[in-house]
Amino acid sequence: MPVPNSLRCLVRPSTGLPVSIPRTAASLGVPSAGLLGTPLLAAASFSTTSSRSEGASGIAKNHHRGGKKTFTVKKKAFVLERGKSPLPGERKAYRKRIILSNDNALAVPWLTDLGPAELSNENNVARVMGIPEEVQDQLRASEAFKTTQCWRMFRKPAVLVRKETVDLTRRMDRAAQNNEMLRLVVTGDKVAGKSLMLLQAMTHAFLNDWVVIHIPEAQELTTACTEYAPIPNTDPLQYMQPVYALKLIQAIKKANEKVLSKTFTRNAHPHLPQNIPANTPLLTLANVAKESEAAWPVFQSLWAELTAQGVARPPILLSIDGLAHMMKISDYRTPAFDLIHSHDLALVRLFANAFGGGLKLPAGGAVIGATSRSNAPRCPSLELAVSRREVEQRIEASSKAAGSGSGAETTATATEEVPQRDPYFRGYDDRVEAVLRSVEVLRVGAIDKNEARAVMEYWAASGMFRSVVDTKTVTEKWTLGGNGVLGEMERASLLSMRM
Amino acid sequence: MASCSRHAVTSALRGTTKALTSRRQQSLEQQFQSLRLGARRLSTEPSSSAITAAPELDVDDLEKFRLAKHARPVPVSPSYFSRTPRFNDRYLAIERLSRSCSHLPVIPAADVVHVGWKSLPDLRRAFGEPVKATDYAKCLKLIKRLQLIHPNAQPKELGQALEEFKRDIQALRNVANPIPIDKFGRALGVGKRKSSSARAFVLEGQGEVLINGKTLAEYFGRVHDRESAVWALHATERLDKYNVWARVDGGGTTGQAEALTLAIAKGLIAHEPTLKSALRKAGCITRDRRTVERKKAGFQKARKGQTWVKR
């Protein structure tokens, strides 16, 4: 009830000291005498006796003589005006927003958009190419863009086609042709372009009408920040994450709208909240998930339909960023308060199964995981598996080259030893090693000078890099960027104060 | 006795050294005799010829060699009675030389080999004499004039006369040993800054840099540090022409980066000596001498005092 408080505001504090508003009157909202215009102190009757005069009483009590008061101007307390503080959630939204275009940047006239076969064309290596608008939307829907990437500097998103890109997309194409599963781990140095490699794989998949299921951050699944519930009748007990599943279905639906509307269900799904008969577009099936309660059954049905054998199905790309988070014991607990292994979470299990080779897709596809160097828990088994597979791949390549009869340099790699477990270390995880036993590893390394020149020419054409792009500047930035680490080159030339 | 010695001194000063006292002659004679006697005792044979003593010197007879009746000893150096005899002697010698050499041909001052002359305090310390500043200045002026004489025409004694005025260490003649380029084409430069020291092998290449086995970006998180590490190559536009393999230790990131600047610059000079002036302009030659100031007793750091507390 604001009335008594507001009335009290009207009381002058200096006069209000000796005479206070009676509590009862104030609480009842009755205006006191002071409020009616008569000064409160006027209530005291005039008297000549010292005891009753106002000043005398004060002096006598305090034992000091009231001298002549000097007039001093008090400084007002400095109040810093901070303006309007942002609303709850606004800061985070600002931090997390993805900006994909910059109107102040120059449009690059020679920039061509990517077509379905461009990323796997060898002639496009060391060329910067634009991402078509519809693919931009699809990538945005599946959260492929990240805030740490420099999209906001340029007129439109464009990517550099690298040797690794062509290698990766060719492997994807080969897998789709043979109805096989490409199981690949993308690894590399810090800011070398691992997530960008994932984005390029997704772009290639979208352009070639694949279905893309992308998990932008594996940590969202395993750090116990989304709801989970046990799935009944599973052995060993698995857990679903309905809220995340709903989000994922919506992302899938938005990103793969075109493909899903052309793909039809094989079976009826009567147990879903909305009855889905056979021969319904998968888009309709995905649309059933409106609330998190129904999300997990819908996801299961969708996944069952996508992997149904014997009907026309598109290839599927499963991609996950931050692989190390998926390869550890999660922060979730069982009812007995034991920690749950990440691979017991149903969504993660799907990916783990795919990496392990237990997933057969009707039209083939790929599962690609990218490691992270900035936000990754230490995962010795992952590190070991990746290094082991890399060495094994080199040995295989050298034995192949030796078979075809080429030089002596291959013999050096053939003698290389496959890394083994440290016998005195306990932190290895058998389940992780079993999953990663036979994956392929793609190391995203440094770019060479041709690629550096291409990307710098694009920066210069966009007006973001303001010096002549010649051998000297290219080498300078290439060296400053740690012998061609693309992200470091970006830091050294675009993100420094000197423009 | 006293008169005899004075006589001897005087005669010595005038060059009549032949006048020796008879007494000394006798004593030598006696010694010789005793030696002969000893020898004779050893051999029992009697000697065929006896040694006969020279006739006694007649002191009065020597009088005819005397030049003056009364003489007082005169010091050899004219500056014997001055406060700074050593300096004066040399000053006079130089004056004499400058008088005698004034007609000799000279070369332009720019062509004269630069010599570091002793400073006045050094000279005072070297001679142990309170040399006057004005005298020294005058002397130095003469010395510098003498220096201009054509090297082929310079008299021998000039070099000796000037020697004592030269500094002990001729800093300008101290030339650093050139850095060799080894059989692999590497030049090793060493640089220091604060408490970091860097060794950089600079060799011809394409601009690859490895520091302690890591790339520039891996080793230095700050872009500024990366730039200062390769600043020598950048400033001379040689970044795309050389590779660098370096070892750095000690200190922090900034110190290590700037130690590398110096090290790479030195390695680069070994390949291209003409770049030295360009590198000096870029600030890659001079070692920054600033280091952490030492802590002092009674202070918390070098200069930070204790907080003042009332009682």
PDB file of C-alpha atoms in Angstrom, chain A residues 117-378:
ATOM      1  CA  ALA A 117      30.550 -29.346 -56.870  1.00  0.00           C
ATOM      2  CA  GLU A 118      32.761 -26.335 -56.145  1.00  0.00           C
ATOM      3  CA  LEU A 119      34.125 -27.420 -52.820  1.00  0.00           C
ATOM      4  CA  SER A 120      35.373 -30.703 -54.182  1.00  0.00           C
ATOM      5  CA  ASN A 121      36.936 -29.168 -57.272  1.00  0.00           C
ATOM      6  CA  GLU A 122      40.700 -29.145 -57.110  1.00  0.00           C
ATOM      7  CA  ASN A 123      40.915 -26.054 -59.314  1.00  0.00           C
ATOM      8  CA  ASN A 124      39.230 -24.030 -56.624  1.00  0.00           C
ATOM      9  CA  VAL A 125      42.016 -24.553 -54.107  1.00  0.00           C
ATOM     10  CA  ALA A 126      43.357 -21.189 -52.916  1.00  0.00           C
ATOM     11  CA  ARG A 127      40.197 -19.368 -53.952  1.00  0.00           C
ATOM     12  CA  VAL A 128      37.783 -17.501 -51.777  1.00  0.00           C
ATOM     13  CA  MET A 129      34.155 -18.252 -52.588  1.00  0.00           C
ATOM     14  CA  GLY A 130      30.905 -16.922 -51.220  1.00  0.00           C
ATOM     15  CA  ILE A 131      28.286 -18.955 -49.403  1.00  0.00           C
ATOM     16  CA  PRO A 132      24.889 -18.761 -51.169  1.00  0.00           C
ATOM     17  CA  GLU A 133      22.148 -17.052 -49.208  1.00  0.00           C
ATOM     18  CA  GLU A 134      19.922 -20.077 -48.709  1.00  0.00           C
ATOM     19  CA  VAL A 135      22.871 -22.060 -47.422  1.00  0.00           C
ATOM     20  CA  GLN A 136      23.639 -19.153 -45.100  1.00  0.00           C
ATOM     21  CA  ASP A 137      20.169 -19.529 -43.644  1.00  0.00           C
ATOM     22  CA  GLN A 138      20.588 -23.269 -43.307  1.00  0.00           C
ATOM     23  CA  LEU A 139      23.948 -22.875 -41.621  1.00  0.00           C
ATOM     24  CA  ARG A 140      22.566 -20.230 -39.321  1.00  0.00           C
ATOM     25  CA  ALA A 141      19.673 -22.477 -38.394  1.00  0.00           C
ATOM     26  CA  SER A 142      22.035 -25.257 -37.474  1.00  0.00           C
ATOM     27  CA  GLU A 143      24.308 -22.828 -35.584  1.00  0.00           C
ATOM     28  CA  ALA A 144      27.346 -23.450 -37.695  1.00  0.00           C
ATOM     29  CA  PHE A 145      28.539 -19.870 -37.433  1.00  0.00           C
ATOM     30  CA  LYS A 146      30.342 -18.857 -34.289  1.00  0.00           C
ATOM     31  CA  THR A 147      30.846 -15.531 -32.614  1.00  0.00           C
ATOM     32  CA  THR A 148      34.602 -15.922 -32.619  1.00  0.00           C
ATOM     33  CA  GLN A 149      34.747 -16.026 -36.389  1.00  0.00           C
ATOM     34  CA  CYS A 150      35.178 -12.827 -38.333  1.00  0.00           C
ATOM     35  CA  TRP A 151      31.985 -12.915 -40.411  1.00  0.00           C
ATOM     36  CA  ARG A 152      30.973  -9.468 -39.249  1.00  0.00           C
ATOM     37  CA  MET A 153      33.828  -7.816 -41.084  1.00  0.00           C
ATOM     38  CA  PHE A 154      32.774  -8.618 -44.607  1.00  0.00           C
ATOM     39  CA  ARG A 155      29.869  -7.874 -46.891  1.00  0.00           C
ATOM     40  CA  LYS A 156      28.834 -11.496 -47.135  1.00  0.00           C
ATOM     41  CA  PRO A 157      30.154 -14.758 -45.745  1.00  0.00           C
ATOM     42  CA  ALA A 158      32.854 -16.321 -47.852  1.00  0.00           C
ATOM     43  CA  VAL A 159      35.229 -19.185 -47.274  1.00  0.00           C
ATOM     44  CA  LEU A 160      38.678 -20.058 -48.489  1.00  0.00           C
ATOM     45  CA  VAL A 161      38.802 -23.358 -50.321  1.00  0.00           C
ATOM     46  CA  ARG A 162      41.811 -25.199 -48.961  1.00  0.00           C
ATOM     47  CA  LYS A 163      43.534 -28.418 -49.851  1.00  0.00           C
ATOM     48  CA  GLU A 164      42.026 -29.979 -46.742  1.00  0.00           C
ATOM     49  CA  THR A 165      38.559 -28.836 -47.834  1.00  0.00           C
ATOM     50  CA  VAL A 166      38.821 -30.558 -51.165  1.00  0.00           C
ATOM     51  CA  ASP A 167      40.191 -33.646 -49.468  1.00  0.00           C
ATOM     52  CA  LEU A 168      37.314 -33.715 -46.995  1.00  0.00           C
ATOM     53  CA  THR A 169      34.523 -33.083 -49.477  1.00  0.00           C
ATOM     54  CA  ARG A 170      35.909 -35.693 -51.823  1.00  0.00           C
ATOM     55  CA  ARG A 171      35.872 -38.230 -49.053  1.00  0.00           C
ATOM     56  CA  MET A 172      32.268 -37.267 -48.345  1.00  0.00           C
ATOM     57  CA  ASP A 173      31.304 -37.665 -51.978  1.00  0.00           C
ATOM     58  CA  ARG A 174      33.021 -41.022 -52.152  1.00  0.00           C
ATOM     59  CA  ALA A 175      31.179 -42.215 -49.045  1.00  0.00           C
ATOM     60  CA  ALA A 176      27.831 -41.126 -50.470  1.00  0.00           C
ATOM     61  CA  GLN A 177      28.532 -42.829 -53.773  1.00  0.00           C
ATOM     62  CA  ASN A 178      29.391 -46.112 -52.088  1.00  0.00           C
ATOM     63  CA  ASN A 179      26.569 -45.850 -49.524  1.00  0.00           C
ATOM     64  CA  GLU A 180      29.177 -45.893 -46.826  1.00  0.00           C
ATOM     65  CA  MET A 181      29.814 -43.944 -43.723  1.00  0.00           C
ATOM     66  CA  LEU A 182      32.733 -41.551 -43.538  1.00  0.00           C
ATOM     67  CA  ARG A 183      33.949 -41.414 -39.960  1.00  0.00           C
ATOM     68  CA  LEU A 184      36.307 -38.537 -39.525  1.00  0.00           C
ATOM     69  CA  VAL A 185      37.876 -36.499 -36.770  1.00  0.00           C
ATOM     70  CA  VAL A 186      39.076 -33.037 -37.698  1.00  0.00           C
ATOM     71  CA  THR A 187      41.963 -31.929 -35.565  1.00  0.00           C
ATOM     72  CA  GLY A 188      44.630 -29.258 -35.706  1.00  0.00           C
ATOM     73  CA  ASP A 189      46.280 -26.375 -33.942  1.00  0.00           C
ATOM     74  CA  LYS A 190      44.552 -23.546 -32.196  1.00  0.00           C
ATOM     75  CA  VAL A 191      42.606 -21.301 -34.607  1.00  0.00           C
ATOM     76  CA  ALA A 192      43.758 -23.394 -37.544  1.00  0.00           C
ATOM     77  CA  GLY A 193      40.212 -23.597 -38.927  1.00  0.00           C
ATOM     78  CA  LYS A 194      38.751 -26.816 -37.555  1.00  0.00           C
ATOM     79  CA  SER A 195      35.261 -25.417 -37.025  1.00  0.00           C
ATOM     80  CA  LEU A 196      35.476 -23.730 -40.399  1.00  0.00           C
ATOM     81  CA  MET A 197      36.321 -27.105 -41.905  1.00  0.00           C
ATOM     82  CA  LEU A 198      33.164 -28.449 -40.288  1.00  0.00           C
ATOM     83  CA  LEU A 199      31.242 -25.513 -41.709  1.00  0.00           C
ATOM     84  CA  GLN A 200      32.603 -26.231 -45.159  1.00  0.00           C
ATOM     85  CA  ALA A 201      31.587 -29.873 -44.840  1.00  0.00           C
ATOM     86  CA  MET A 202      28.107 -28.760 -43.864  1.00  0.00           C
ATOM     87  CA  THR A 203      27.988 -26.303 -46.741  1.00  0.00           C
ATOM     88  CA  HIS A 204      28.934 -29.079 -49.102  1.00  0.00           C
ATOM     89  CA  ALA A 205      26.250 -31.307 -47.595  1.00  0.00           C
ATOM     90  CA  PHE A 206      23.568 -28.632 -47.859  1.00  0.00           C
ATOM     91  CA  LEU A 207      24.515 -27.870 -51.435  1.00  0.00           C
ATOM     92  CA  ASN A 208      24.273 -31.569 -52.293  1.00  0.00           C
ATOM     93  CA  ASP A 209      20.920 -32.137 -50.545  1.00  0.00           C
ATOM     94  CA  TRP A 210      22.166 -34.073 -47.607  1.00  0.00           C
ATOM     95  CA  VAL A 211      20.440 -34.043 -44.283  1.00  0.00           C
ATOM     96  CA  VAL A 212      22.639 -32.301 -41.761  1.00  0.00           C
ATOM     97  CA  ILE A 213      22.370 -32.941 -38.051  1.00  0.00           C
ATOM     98  CA  HIS A 214      24.784 -30.629 -36.323  1.00  0.00           C
ATOM     99  CA  ILE A 215      25.607 -30.281 -32.663  1.00  0.00           C
ATOM    100  CA  PRO A 216      27.324 -26.921 -32.363  1.00  0.00           C
ATOM    101  CA  GLU A 217      28.796 -27.539 -28.926  1.00  0.00           C
ATOM    102  CA  ALA A 218      29.122 -31.027 -27.502  1.00  0.00           C
ATOM    103  CA  GLN A 219      29.449 -29.514 -24.061  1.00  0.00           C
ATOM    104  CA  GLU A 220      25.789 -28.521 -24.133  1.00  0.00           C
ATOM    105  CA  LEU A 221      24.973 -32.206 -23.987  1.00  0.00           C
ATOM    106  CA  THR A 222      27.380 -33.335 -21.332  1.00  0.00           C
ATOM    107  CA  THR A 223      27.900 -30.562 -18.827  1.00  0.00           C
ATOM    108  CA  ALA A 224      24.527 -31.126 -17.176  1.00  0.00           C
ATOM    109  CA  CYS A 225      23.025 -27.877 -18.354  1.00  0.00           C
ATOM    110  CA  THR A 226      20.003 -29.383 -20.041  1.00  0.00           C
ATOM    111  CA  GLU A 227      17.292 -31.616 -18.629  1.00  0.00           C
ATOM    112  CA  TYR A 228      17.681 -35.359 -18.759  1.00  0.00           C
ATOM    113  CA  ALA A 229      15.562 -38.374 -17.970  1.00  0.00           C
ATOM    114  CA  PRO A 230      16.150 -42.108 -18.090  1.00  0.00           C
ATOM    115  CA  ILE A 231      14.725 -43.936 -21.072  1.00  0.00           C
ATOM    116  CA  PRO A 232      12.709 -46.866 -19.777  1.00  0.00           C
ATOM    117  CA  ASN A 233      13.482 -50.416 -20.931  1.00  0.00           C
ATOM    118  CA  THR A 234      17.024 -49.728 -21.977  1.00  0.00           C
ATOM    119  CA  ASP A 235      19.938 -51.834 -20.934  1.00  0.00           C
ATOM    120  CA  PRO A 236      22.374 -50.406 -20.021  1.00  0.00           C
ATOM    121  CA  LEU A 237      20.246 -47.523 -18.893  1.00  0.00           C
ATOM    122  CA  GLN A 238      20.275 -44.619 -21.295  1.00  0.00           C
ATOM    123  CA  TYR A 239      19.170 -41.069 -20.815  1.00  0.00           C
ATOM    124  CA  MET A 240      17.283 -38.743 -23.097  1.00  0.00           C
ATOM    125  CA  GLN A 241      17.622 -34.993 -23.135  1.00  0.00           C
ATOM    126  CA  PRO A 242      14.157 -33.828 -24.201  1.00  0.00           C
ATOM    127  CA  VAL A 243      14.723 -30.076 -24.175  1.00  0.00           C
ATOM    128  CA  TYR A 244      17.879 -30.347 -26.222  1.00  0.00           C
ATOM    129  CA  ALA A 245      16.163 -32.858 -28.485  1.00  0.00           C
ATOM    130  CA  LEU A 246      13.393 -30.355 -29.169  1.00  0.00           C
ATOM    131  CA  LYS A 247      15.933 -27.689 -30.024  1.00  0.00           C
ATOM    132  CA  LEU A 248      17.785 -30.099 -32.239  1.00  0.00           C
ATOM    133  CA  ILE A 249      14.625 -31.177 -34.075  1.00  0.00           C
ATOM    134  CA  GLN A 250      13.734 -27.576 -34.721  1.00  0.00           C
ATOM    135  CA  ALA A 251      17.208 -26.874 -36.016  1.00  0.00           C
ATOM    136  CA  ILE A 252      17.069 -29.941 -38.246  1.00  0.00           C
ATOM    137  CA  LYS A 253      13.655 -28.964 -39.502  1.00  0.00           C
ATOM    138  CA  LYS A 254      14.669 -25.404 -40.313  1.00  0.00           C
ATOM    139  CA  ALA A 255      17.978 -26.308 -41.886  1.00  0.00           C
ATOM    140  CA  ASN A 256      16.793 -29.280 -43.931  1.00  0.00           C
ATOM    141  CA  GLU A 257      13.336 -28.110 -44.853  1.00  0.00           C
ATOM    142  CA  LYS A 258      13.755 -28.716 -48.573  1.00  0.00           C
ATOM    143  CA  VAL A 259      15.110 -32.240 -48.247  1.00  0.00           C
ATOM    144  CA  LEU A 260      12.745 -33.320 -45.493  1.00  0.00           C
ATOM    145  CA  SER A 261       9.696 -32.181 -47.420  1.00  0.00           C
ATOM    146  CA  LYS A 262      10.773 -34.422 -50.303  1.00  0.00           C
ATOM    147  CA  THR A 263      11.390 -37.440 -48.101  1.00  0.00           C
ATOM    148  CA  PHE A 264       8.435 -39.493 -46.966  1.00  0.00           C
ATOM    149  CA  THR A 265       7.807 -41.790 -44.038  1.00  0.00           C
ATOM    150  CA  ARG A 266       7.861 -45.507 -44.610  1.00  0.00           C
ATOM    151  CA  ASN A 267       5.937 -46.520 -41.496  1.00  0.00           C
ATOM    152  CA  ALA A 268       3.066 -44.994 -39.598  1.00  0.00           C
ATOM    153  CA  HIS A 269       3.831 -43.443 -36.208  1.00  0.00           C
ATOM    154  CA  PRO A 270       0.632 -43.691 -34.233  1.00  0.00           C
ATOM    155  CA  HIS A 271       2.253 -43.275 -30.817  1.00  0.00           C
ATOM    156  CA  LEU A 272       3.202 -39.658 -31.422  1.00  0.00           C
ATOM    157  CA  PRO A 273       0.962 -36.819 -30.206  1.00  0.00           C
ATOM    158  CA  GLN A 274      -0.149 -36.357 -33.757  1.00  0.00           C
ATOM    159  CA  ASN A 275      -0.860 -39.421 -35.822  1.00  0.00           C
ATOM    160  CA  ILE A 276       1.624 -39.714 -38.666  1.00  0.00           C
ATOM    161  CA  PRO A 277       0.549 -42.184 -41.340  1.00  0.00           C
ATOM    162  CA  ALA A 278       2.951 -43.712 -43.803  1.00  0.00           C
ATOM    163  CA  ASN A 279       4.003 -41.666 -46.805  1.00  0.00           C
ATOM    164  CA  THR A 280       3.949 -38.371 -44.956  1.00  0.00           C
ATOM    165  CA  PRO A 281       6.756 -35.877 -45.536  1.00  0.00           C
ATOM    166  CA  LEU A 282       9.369 -36.067 -42.794  1.00  0.00           C
ATOM    167  CA  LEU A 283       8.924 -32.348 -42.347  1.00  0.00           C
ATOM    168  CA  THR A 284       5.446 -32.999 -40.995  1.00  0.00           C
ATOM    169  CA  LEU A 285       6.854 -35.582 -38.660  1.00  0.00           C
ATOM    170  CA  ALA A 286       9.438 -33.117 -37.418  1.00  0.00           C
ATOM    171  CA  ASN A 287       6.711 -30.532 -36.961  1.00  0.00           C
ATOM    172  CA  VAL A 288       4.999 -32.763 -34.411  1.00  0.00           C
ATOM    173  CA  ALA A 289       7.596 -31.853 -31.843  1.00  0.00           C
ATOM    174  CA  LYS A 290       6.046 -28.779 -30.326  1.00  0.00           C
ATOM    175  CA  GLU A 291       6.917 -29.378 -26.719  1.00  0.00           C
ATOM    176  CA  SER A 292       9.797 -31.014 -24.991  1.00  0.00           C
ATOM    177  CA  GLU A 293       7.594 -33.868 -23.648  1.00  0.00           C
ATOM    178  CA  ALA A 294       7.097 -35.278 -27.136  1.00  0.00           C
ATOM    179  CA  ALA A 295      10.525 -34.294 -28.419  1.00  0.00           C
ATOM    180  CA  TRP A 296      12.361 -37.503 -27.675  1.00  0.00           C
ATOM    181  CA  PRO A 297       9.797 -39.914 -29.277  1.00  0.00           C
ATOM    182  CA  VAL A 298       9.594 -37.629 -32.298  1.00  0.00           C
ATOM    183  CA  PHE A 299      13.351 -37.585 -32.600  1.00  0.00           C
ATOM    184  CA  GLN A 300      13.439 -41.353 -32.378  1.00  0.00           C
ATOM    185  CA  SER A 301      10.781 -41.675 -35.087  1.00  0.00           C
ATOM    186  CA  LEU A 302      12.570 -39.138 -37.264  1.00  0.00           C
ATOM    187  CA  TRP A 303      15.856 -40.932 -36.859  1.00  0.00           C
ATOM    188  CA  ALA A 304      14.216 -44.287 -37.561  1.00  0.00           C
ATOM    189  CA  GLU A 305      12.710 -42.885 -40.742  1.00  0.00           C
ATOM    190  CA  LEU A 306      15.947 -41.265 -41.880  1.00  0.00           C
ATOM    191  CA  THR A 307      17.836 -44.497 -41.428  1.00  0.00           C
ATOM    192  CA  ALA A 308      15.084 -46.739 -42.802  1.00  0.00           C
ATOM    193  CA  GLN A 309      16.484 -49.165 -45.317  1.00  0.00           C
ATOM    194  CA  GLY A 310      14.971 -49.921 -48.648  1.00  0.00           C
ATOM    195  CA  VAL A 311      13.481 -46.518 -49.434  1.00  0.00           C
ATOM    196  CA  ALA A 312      14.944 -43.442 -51.069  1.00  0.00           C
ATOM    197  CA  ARG A 313      16.804 -41.540 -48.415  1.00  0.00           C
ATOM    198  CA  PRO A 314      19.249 -38.664 -48.618  1.00  0.00           C
ATOM    199  CA  PRO A 315      22.767 -39.039 -47.275  1.00  0.00           C
ATOM    200  CA  ILE A 316      23.175 -37.792 -43.742  1.00  0.00           C
ATOM    201  CA  LEU A 317      25.911 -35.652 -42.257  1.00  0.00           C
ATOM    202  CA  LEU A 318      26.302 -35.888 -38.514  1.00  0.00           C
ATOM    203  CA  SER A 319      28.634 -33.208 -37.315  1.00  0.00           C
ATOM    204  CA  ILE A 320      29.713 -32.303 -33.845  1.00  0.00           C
ATOM    205  CA  ASP A 321      32.064 -29.618 -32.579  1.00  0.00           C
ATOM    206  CA  GLY A 322      34.028 -29.864 -29.362  1.00  0.00           C
ATOM    207  CA  LEU A 323      34.582 -33.590 -29.610  1.00  0.00           C
ATOM    208  CA  ALA A 324      36.464 -33.905 -26.317  1.00  0.00           C
ATOM    209  CA  HIS A 325      33.336 -33.030 -24.362  1.00  0.00           C
ATOM    210  CA  MET A 326      31.610 -35.998 -25.921  1.00  0.00           C
ATOM    211  CA  MET A 327      34.425 -38.338 -24.998  1.00  0.00           C
ATOM    212  CA  LYS A 328      34.411 -37.988 -21.257  1.00  0.00           C
ATOM    213  CA  ILE A 329      32.312 -38.878 -18.271  1.00  0.00           C
ATOM    214  CA  SER A 330      29.454 -36.411 -18.205  1.00  0.00           C
ATOM    215  CA  ASP A 331      28.394 -34.241 -15.303  1.00  0.00           C
ATOM    216  CA  TYR A 332      25.017 -35.973 -15.101  1.00  0.00           C
ATOM    217  CA  ARG A 333      24.263 -38.378 -12.252  1.00  0.00           C
ATOM    218  CA  THR A 334      22.305 -41.587 -12.012  1.00  0.00           C
ATOM    219  CA  PRO A 335      19.591 -41.918  -9.324  1.00  0.00           C
ATOM    220  CA  ALA A 336      22.329 -43.651  -7.276  1.00  0.00           C
ATOM    221  CA  PHE A 337      24.412 -40.484  -7.711  1.00  0.00           C
ATOM    222  CA  ASP A 338      27.012 -42.122  -9.860  1.00  0.00           C
ATOM    223  CA  LEU A 339      28.382 -40.155 -12.770  1.00  0.00           C
ATOM    224  CA  ILE A 340      26.973 -41.070 -16.157  1.00  0.00           C
ATOM    225  CA  HIS A 341      29.331 -41.739 -19.018  1.00  0.00           C
ATOM    226  CA  SER A 342      28.631 -39.438 -21.935  1.00  0.00           C
ATOM    227  CA  HIS A 343      28.079 -42.401 -24.199  1.00  0.00           C
ATOM    228  CA  ASP A 344      25.076 -43.400 -22.068  1.00  0.00           C
ATOM    229  CA  LEU A 345      23.271 -40.229 -23.058  1.00  0.00           C
ATOM    230  CA  ALA A 346      21.117 -41.299 -25.987  1.00  0.00           C
ATOM    231  CA  LEU A 347      21.947 -38.385 -28.275  1.00  0.00           C
ATOM    232  CA  VAL A 348      25.675 -38.698 -27.668  1.00  0.00           C
ATOM    233  CA  ARG A 349      25.384 -42.442 -28.036  1.00  0.00           C
ATOM    234  CA  LEU A 350      24.021 -41.939 -31.515  1.00  0.00           C
ATOM    235  CA  PHE A 351      27.152 -40.037 -32.480  1.00  0.00           C
ATOM    236  CA  ALA A 352      29.466 -42.402 -30.615  1.00  0.00           C
ATOM    237  CA  ASN A 353      27.844 -45.316 -32.402  1.00  0.00           C
ATOM    238  CA  ALA A 354      28.367 -43.582 -35.729  1.00  0.00           C
ATOM    239  CA  PHE A 355      32.036 -42.910 -34.947  1.00  0.00           C
ATOM    240  CA  GLY A 356      32.492 -46.507 -33.878  1.00  0.00           C
ATOM    241  CA  GLY A 357      31.145 -47.776 -37.183  1.00  0.00           C
ATOM    242  CA  GLY A 358      27.939 -49.277 -35.810  1.00  0.00           C
ATOM    243  CA  LEU A 359      25.683 -47.104 -37.934  1.00  0.00           C
ATOM    244  CA  LYS A 360      24.563 -48.165 -41.378  1.00  0.00           C
ATOM    245  CA  LEU A 361      22.911 -45.471 -43.409  1.00  0.00           C
ATOM    246  CA  PRO A 362      20.769 -46.290 -46.445  1.00  0.00           C
ATOM    247  CA  ALA A 363      22.355 -43.658 -48.680  1.00  0.00           C
ATOM    248  CA  GLY A 364      25.629 -43.346 -46.900  1.00  0.00           C
ATOM    249  CA  GLY A 365      26.813 -40.257 -45.148  1.00  0.00           C
ATOM    250  CA  ALA A 366      29.405 -38.941 -42.823  1.00  0.00           C
ATOM    251  CA  VAL A 367      30.029 -38.334 -39.183  1.00  0.00           C
ATOM    252  CA  ILE A 368      32.542 -35.602 -38.610  1.00  0.00           C
ATOM    253  CA  GLY A 369      33.777 -34.407 -35.256  1.00  0.00           C
ATOM    254  CA  ALA A 370      36.023 -31.421 -34.711  1.00  0.00           C
ATOM    255  CA  THR A 371      38.268 -31.127 -31.709  1.00  0.00           C
ATOM    256  CA  SER A 372      38.661 -27.829 -29.980  1.00  0.00           C
ATOM    257  CA  ARG A 373      41.765 -26.260 -28.553  1.00  0.00           C
ATOM    258  CA  SER A 374      40.198 -23.482 -26.553  1.00  0.00           C
ATOM    259  CA  ASN A 375      37.380 -25.137 -24.658  1.00  0.00           C
ATOM    260  CA  ALA A 376      38.155 -28.784 -24.243  1.00  0.00           C
ATOM    261  CA  PRO A 377      38.556 -30.981 -21.227  1.00  0.00           C
ATOM    262  CA  ARG A 378      41.694 -33.051 -21.168  1.00  0.00           C
TER     263      ARG A 378
END
